[in-house]
Coordinates of N, CA and C in Angstrom, one line a residue:
X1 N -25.9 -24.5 33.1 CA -24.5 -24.6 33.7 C -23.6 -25.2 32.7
X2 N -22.5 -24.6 32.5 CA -21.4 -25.5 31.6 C -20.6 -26.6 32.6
X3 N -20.0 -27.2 31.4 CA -19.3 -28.1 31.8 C -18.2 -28.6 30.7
X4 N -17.2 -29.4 31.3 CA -16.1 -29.6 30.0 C -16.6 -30.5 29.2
X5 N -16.9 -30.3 28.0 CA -17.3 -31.2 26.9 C -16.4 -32.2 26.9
X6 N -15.5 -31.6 26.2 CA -13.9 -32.5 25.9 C -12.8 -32.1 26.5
X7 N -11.5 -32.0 26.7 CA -10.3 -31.8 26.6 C -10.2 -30.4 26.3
X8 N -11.2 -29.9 25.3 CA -11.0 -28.6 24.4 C -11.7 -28.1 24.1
X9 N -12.9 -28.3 25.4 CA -14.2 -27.3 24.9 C -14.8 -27.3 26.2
X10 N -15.8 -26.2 26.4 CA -16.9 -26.3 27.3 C -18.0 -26.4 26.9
X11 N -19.3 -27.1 27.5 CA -20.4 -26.9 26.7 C -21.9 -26.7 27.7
X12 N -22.7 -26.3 27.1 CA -23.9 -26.6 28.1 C -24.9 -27.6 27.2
X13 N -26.1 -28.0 28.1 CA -27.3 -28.8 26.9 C -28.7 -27.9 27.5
X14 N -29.4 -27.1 26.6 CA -30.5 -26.1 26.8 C -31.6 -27.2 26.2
X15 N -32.4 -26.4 26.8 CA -34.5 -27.2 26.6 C -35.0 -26.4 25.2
X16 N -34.1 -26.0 24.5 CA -34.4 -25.4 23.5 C -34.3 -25.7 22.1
X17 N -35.3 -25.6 21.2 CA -35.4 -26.1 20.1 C -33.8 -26.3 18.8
X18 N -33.1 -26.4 18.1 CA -32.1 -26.1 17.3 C -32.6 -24.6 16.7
X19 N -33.1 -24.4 15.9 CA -33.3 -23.1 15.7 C -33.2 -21.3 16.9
X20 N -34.3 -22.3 17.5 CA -34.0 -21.2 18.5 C -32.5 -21.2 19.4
X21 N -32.2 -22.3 19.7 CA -30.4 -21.7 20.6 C -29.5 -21.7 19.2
X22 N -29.8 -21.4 18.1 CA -28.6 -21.0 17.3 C -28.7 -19.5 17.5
X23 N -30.2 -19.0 17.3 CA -30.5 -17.7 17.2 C -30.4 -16.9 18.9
X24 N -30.5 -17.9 19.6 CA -30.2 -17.7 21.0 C -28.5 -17.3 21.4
X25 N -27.9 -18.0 20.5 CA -26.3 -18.4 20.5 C -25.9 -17.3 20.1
X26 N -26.2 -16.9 19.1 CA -25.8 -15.6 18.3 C -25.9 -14.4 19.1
X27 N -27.4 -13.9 19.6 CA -27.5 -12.7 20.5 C -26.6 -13.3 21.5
X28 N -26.6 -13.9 22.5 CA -25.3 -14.3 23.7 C -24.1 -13.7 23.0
X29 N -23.8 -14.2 21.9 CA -22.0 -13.8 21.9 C -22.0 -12.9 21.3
X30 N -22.7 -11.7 20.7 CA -23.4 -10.6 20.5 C -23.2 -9.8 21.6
X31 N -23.5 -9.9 22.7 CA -23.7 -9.1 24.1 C -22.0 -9.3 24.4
X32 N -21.5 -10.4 24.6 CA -19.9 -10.3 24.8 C -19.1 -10.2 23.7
X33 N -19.5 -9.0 22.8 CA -18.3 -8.5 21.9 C -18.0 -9.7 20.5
X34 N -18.8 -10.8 20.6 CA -18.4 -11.5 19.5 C -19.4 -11.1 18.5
X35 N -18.7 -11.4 17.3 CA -19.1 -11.6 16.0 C -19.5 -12.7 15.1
X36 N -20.1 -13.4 14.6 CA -19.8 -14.7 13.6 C -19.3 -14.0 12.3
X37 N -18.0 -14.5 12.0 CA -17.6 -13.9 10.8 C -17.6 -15.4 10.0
X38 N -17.7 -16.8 10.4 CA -17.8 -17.8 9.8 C -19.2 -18.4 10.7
X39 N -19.4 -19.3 9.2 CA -20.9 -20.0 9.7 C -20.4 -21.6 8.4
X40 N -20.7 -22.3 8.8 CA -20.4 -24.0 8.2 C -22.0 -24.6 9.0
X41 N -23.0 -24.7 8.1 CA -24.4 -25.2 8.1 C -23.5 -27.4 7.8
X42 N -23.2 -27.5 8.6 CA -22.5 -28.9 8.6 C -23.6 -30.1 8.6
X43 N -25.0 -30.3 8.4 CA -25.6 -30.8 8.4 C -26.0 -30.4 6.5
X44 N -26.0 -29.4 6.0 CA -26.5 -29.1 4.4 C -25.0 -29.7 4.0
X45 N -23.8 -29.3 4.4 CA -22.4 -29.9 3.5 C -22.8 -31.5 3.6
X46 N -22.5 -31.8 5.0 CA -22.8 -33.3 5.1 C -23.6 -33.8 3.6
X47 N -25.1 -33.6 3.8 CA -26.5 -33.8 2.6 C -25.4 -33.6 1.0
X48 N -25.1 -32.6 0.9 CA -24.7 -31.9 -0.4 C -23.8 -33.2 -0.8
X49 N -22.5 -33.2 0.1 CA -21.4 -33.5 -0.5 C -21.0 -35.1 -0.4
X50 N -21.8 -35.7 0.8 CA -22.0 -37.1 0.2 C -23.1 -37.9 0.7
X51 N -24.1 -36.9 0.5 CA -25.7 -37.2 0.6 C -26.0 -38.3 1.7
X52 N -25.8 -37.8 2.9 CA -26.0 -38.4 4.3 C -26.7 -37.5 4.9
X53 N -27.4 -37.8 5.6 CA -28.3 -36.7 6.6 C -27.8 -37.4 8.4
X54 N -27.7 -35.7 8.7 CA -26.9 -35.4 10.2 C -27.7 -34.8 10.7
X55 N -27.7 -34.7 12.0 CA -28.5 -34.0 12.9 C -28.4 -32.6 12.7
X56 N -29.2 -31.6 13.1 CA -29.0 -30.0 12.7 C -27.6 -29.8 13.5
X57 N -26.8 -29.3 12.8 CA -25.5 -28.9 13.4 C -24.8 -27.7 12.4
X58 N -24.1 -26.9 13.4 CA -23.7 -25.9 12.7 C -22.2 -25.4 13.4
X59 N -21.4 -25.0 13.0 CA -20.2 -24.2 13.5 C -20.4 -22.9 13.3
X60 N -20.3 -21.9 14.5 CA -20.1 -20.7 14.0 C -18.4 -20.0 14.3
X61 N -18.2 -19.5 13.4 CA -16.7 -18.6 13.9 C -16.9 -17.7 15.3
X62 N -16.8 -17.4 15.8 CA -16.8 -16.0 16.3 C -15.6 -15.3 16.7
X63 N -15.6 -14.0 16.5 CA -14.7 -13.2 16.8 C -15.2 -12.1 17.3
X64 N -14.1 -11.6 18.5 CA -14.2 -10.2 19.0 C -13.2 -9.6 19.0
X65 N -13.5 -8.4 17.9 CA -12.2 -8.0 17.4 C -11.2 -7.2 18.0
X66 N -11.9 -6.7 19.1 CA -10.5 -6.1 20.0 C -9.7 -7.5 20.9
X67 N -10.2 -8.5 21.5 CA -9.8 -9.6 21.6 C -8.7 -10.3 20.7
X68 N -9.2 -10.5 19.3 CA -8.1 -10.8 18.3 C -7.2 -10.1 17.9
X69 N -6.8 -9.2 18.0 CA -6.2 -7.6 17.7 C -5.0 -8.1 18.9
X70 N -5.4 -7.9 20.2 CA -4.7 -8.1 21.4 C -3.6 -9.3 20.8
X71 N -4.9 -10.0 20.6 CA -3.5 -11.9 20.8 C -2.7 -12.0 19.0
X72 N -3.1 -10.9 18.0 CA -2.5 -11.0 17.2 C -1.6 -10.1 17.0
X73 N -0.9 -8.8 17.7 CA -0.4 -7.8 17.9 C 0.7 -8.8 19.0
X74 N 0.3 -9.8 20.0 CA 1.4 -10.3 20.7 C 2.1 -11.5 20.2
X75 N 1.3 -11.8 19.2 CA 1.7 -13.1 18.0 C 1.2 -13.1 17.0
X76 N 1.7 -12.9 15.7 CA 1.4 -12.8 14.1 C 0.4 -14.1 14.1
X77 N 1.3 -15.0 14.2 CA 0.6 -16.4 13.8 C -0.5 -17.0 14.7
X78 N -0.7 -16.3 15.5 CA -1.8 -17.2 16.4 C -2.8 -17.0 15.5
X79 N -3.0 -16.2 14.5 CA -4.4 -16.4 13.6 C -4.8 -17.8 13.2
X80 N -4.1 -18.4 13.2 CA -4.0 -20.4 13.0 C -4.4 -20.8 13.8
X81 N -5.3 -19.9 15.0 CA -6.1 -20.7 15.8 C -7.4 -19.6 15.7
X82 N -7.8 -18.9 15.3 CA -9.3 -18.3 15.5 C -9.4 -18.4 13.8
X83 N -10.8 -17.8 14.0 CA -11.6 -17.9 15.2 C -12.1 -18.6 16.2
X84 N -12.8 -18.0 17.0 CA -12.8 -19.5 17.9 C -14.9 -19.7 17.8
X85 N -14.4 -21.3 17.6 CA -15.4 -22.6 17.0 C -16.4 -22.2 18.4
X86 N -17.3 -22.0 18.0 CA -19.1 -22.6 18.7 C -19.4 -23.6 17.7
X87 N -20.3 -24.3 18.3 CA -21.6 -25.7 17.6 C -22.6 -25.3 18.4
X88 N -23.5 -25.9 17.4 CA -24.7 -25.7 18.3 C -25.3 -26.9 17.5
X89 N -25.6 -27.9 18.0 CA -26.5 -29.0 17.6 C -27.5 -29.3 18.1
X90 N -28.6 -30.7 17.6 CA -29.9 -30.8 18.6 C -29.2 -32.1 19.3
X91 N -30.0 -32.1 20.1 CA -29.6 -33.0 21.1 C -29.9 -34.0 20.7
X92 N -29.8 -35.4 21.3 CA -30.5 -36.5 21.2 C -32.4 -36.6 21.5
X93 N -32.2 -35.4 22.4 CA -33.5 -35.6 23.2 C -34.3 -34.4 22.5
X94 N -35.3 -34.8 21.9 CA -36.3 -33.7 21.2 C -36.8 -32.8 21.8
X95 N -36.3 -31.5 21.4 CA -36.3 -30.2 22.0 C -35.3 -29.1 22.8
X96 N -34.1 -30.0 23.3 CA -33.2 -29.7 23.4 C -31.9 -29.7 22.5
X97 N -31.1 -29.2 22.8 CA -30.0 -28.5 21.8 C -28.4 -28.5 22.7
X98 N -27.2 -29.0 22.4 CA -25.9 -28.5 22.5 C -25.2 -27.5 22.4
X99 N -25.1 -26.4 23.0 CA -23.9 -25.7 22.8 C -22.5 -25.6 23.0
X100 N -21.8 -25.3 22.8 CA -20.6 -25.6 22.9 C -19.1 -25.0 22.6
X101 N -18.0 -24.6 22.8 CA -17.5 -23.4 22.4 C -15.4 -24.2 22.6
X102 N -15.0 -23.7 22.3 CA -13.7 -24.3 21.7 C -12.8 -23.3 23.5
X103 N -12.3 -24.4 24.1 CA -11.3 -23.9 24.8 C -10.4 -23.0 24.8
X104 N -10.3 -21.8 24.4 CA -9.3 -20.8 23.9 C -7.9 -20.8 24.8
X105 N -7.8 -21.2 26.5 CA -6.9 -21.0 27.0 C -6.3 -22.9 26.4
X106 N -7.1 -23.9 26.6 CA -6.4 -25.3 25.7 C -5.5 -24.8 25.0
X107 N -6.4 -24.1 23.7 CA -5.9 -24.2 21.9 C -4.9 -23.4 22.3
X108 N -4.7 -22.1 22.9 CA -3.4 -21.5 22.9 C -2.3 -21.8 23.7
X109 N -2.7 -22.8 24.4 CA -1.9 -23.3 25.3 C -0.4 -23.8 24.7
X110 N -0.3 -24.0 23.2 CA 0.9 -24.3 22.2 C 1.8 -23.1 22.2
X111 N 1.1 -21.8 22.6 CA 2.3 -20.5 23.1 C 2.9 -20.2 24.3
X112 N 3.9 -20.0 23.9 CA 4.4 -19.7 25.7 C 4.4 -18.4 26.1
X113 N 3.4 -17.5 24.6 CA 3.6 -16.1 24.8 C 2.6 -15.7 26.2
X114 N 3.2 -15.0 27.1 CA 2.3 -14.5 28.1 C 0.8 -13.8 28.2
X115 N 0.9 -12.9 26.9 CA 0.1 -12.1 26.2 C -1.0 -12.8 25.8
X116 N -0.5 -13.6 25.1 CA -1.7 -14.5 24.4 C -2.3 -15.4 25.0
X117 N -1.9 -15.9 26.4 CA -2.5 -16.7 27.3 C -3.0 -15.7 28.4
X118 N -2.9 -14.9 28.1 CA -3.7 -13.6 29.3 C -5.0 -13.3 28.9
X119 N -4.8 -13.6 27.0 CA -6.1 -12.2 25.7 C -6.9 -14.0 26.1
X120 N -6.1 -15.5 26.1 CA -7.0 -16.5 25.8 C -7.7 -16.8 27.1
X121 N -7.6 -16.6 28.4 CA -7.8 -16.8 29.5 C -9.2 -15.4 29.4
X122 N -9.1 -14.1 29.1 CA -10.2 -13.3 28.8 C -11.5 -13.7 27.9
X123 N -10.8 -14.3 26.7 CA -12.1 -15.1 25.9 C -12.6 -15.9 26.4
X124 N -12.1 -17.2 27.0 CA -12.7 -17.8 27.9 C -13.6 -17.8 28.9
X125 N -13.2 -16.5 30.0 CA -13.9 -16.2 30.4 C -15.5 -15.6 29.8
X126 N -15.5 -15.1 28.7 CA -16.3 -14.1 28.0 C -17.0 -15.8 27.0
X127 N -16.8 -16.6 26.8 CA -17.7 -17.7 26.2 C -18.3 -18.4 27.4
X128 N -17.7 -18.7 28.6 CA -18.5 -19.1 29.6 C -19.7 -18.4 29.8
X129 N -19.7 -17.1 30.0 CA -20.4 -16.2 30.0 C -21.6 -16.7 28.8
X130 N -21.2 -16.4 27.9 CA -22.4 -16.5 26.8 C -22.8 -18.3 27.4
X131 N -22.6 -19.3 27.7 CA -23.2 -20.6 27.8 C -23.7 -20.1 28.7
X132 N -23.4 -20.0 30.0 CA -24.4 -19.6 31.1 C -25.5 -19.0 30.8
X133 N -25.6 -17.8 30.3 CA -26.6 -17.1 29.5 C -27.5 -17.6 29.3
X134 N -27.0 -18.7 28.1 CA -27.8 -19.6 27.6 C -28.5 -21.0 28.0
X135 N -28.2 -21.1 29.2 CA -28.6 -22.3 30.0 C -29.5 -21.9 31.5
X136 N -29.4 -20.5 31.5 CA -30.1 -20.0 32.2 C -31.8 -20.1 32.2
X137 N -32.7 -19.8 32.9 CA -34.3 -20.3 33.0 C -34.6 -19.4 31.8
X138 N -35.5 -19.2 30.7 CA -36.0 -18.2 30.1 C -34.9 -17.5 29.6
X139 N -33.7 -18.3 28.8 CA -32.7 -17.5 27.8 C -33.4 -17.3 26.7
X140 N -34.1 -17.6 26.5 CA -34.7 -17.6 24.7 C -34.7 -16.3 24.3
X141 N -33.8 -16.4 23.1 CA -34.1 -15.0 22.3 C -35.2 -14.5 21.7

């Protein structure tokens, strides 16, 4: 079941290893038309760049490109907000995992274009979708 993370996200928490709900994450938004065109391993930058160790965490981009097409054909600039942010971390609790996915009708909410709050209100729907998915009995990819 999701629920509002923050202000600007929804998220679910799965019984599933980090490895497997990334690889779980990916087939989900896979089935609704997304892509990962960006990936940020935020746990290796963290190590790398000022040699701190973080819990497994990762950002993925995703995009569905008849989705972004729509809201960038109704507005040039909204590209300054996609793609739109998944995480997928481990939980506190060993074995389970965070998902999580960036509010698209929030973040666009700074347009007053009609269009683009119509294409952000369809993504939205289409990321709930993948959490559900993935919080469902036996999601494992």
């Amino acid at each position: 079941m999701t629920a509002p993370l923050t202000p600007y996200g929804i998220a679910t928490k799965v019984p599933l290893p980090y490895p497997i709900a990334v690889a779980s994450t990916r087939e989900q938004l896979g089935r609704e038309g997304f892509g990962v065109i960006t990936e940020i391993d935020v746990s290796a930058t963290l190590r790398q760049k000022l040699g701190v160790e973080f819990r497994p965490y990762i950002i993925l981009g995703a995009c569905n490109p008849t989705l972004a097409y729509e809201a960038l054909s109704a507005e040039r600039d909204i590209g300054l907000l996609l793609p739109c942010n998944v995480i997928v971390y481990a939980a506190d609790e060993p074995g389970q995992s965070v998902i999580a996915a960036m509010d698209p009708v929030t973040t666009m909410h700074a347009t007053d274009n009609p269009k683009v709050q119509a294409t952000a209100l369809e993504v939205r729907l289409r990321l709930k979708r993948v959490l559900d998915a993935l919080a469902a009995p036996g999601s494992a990819a």
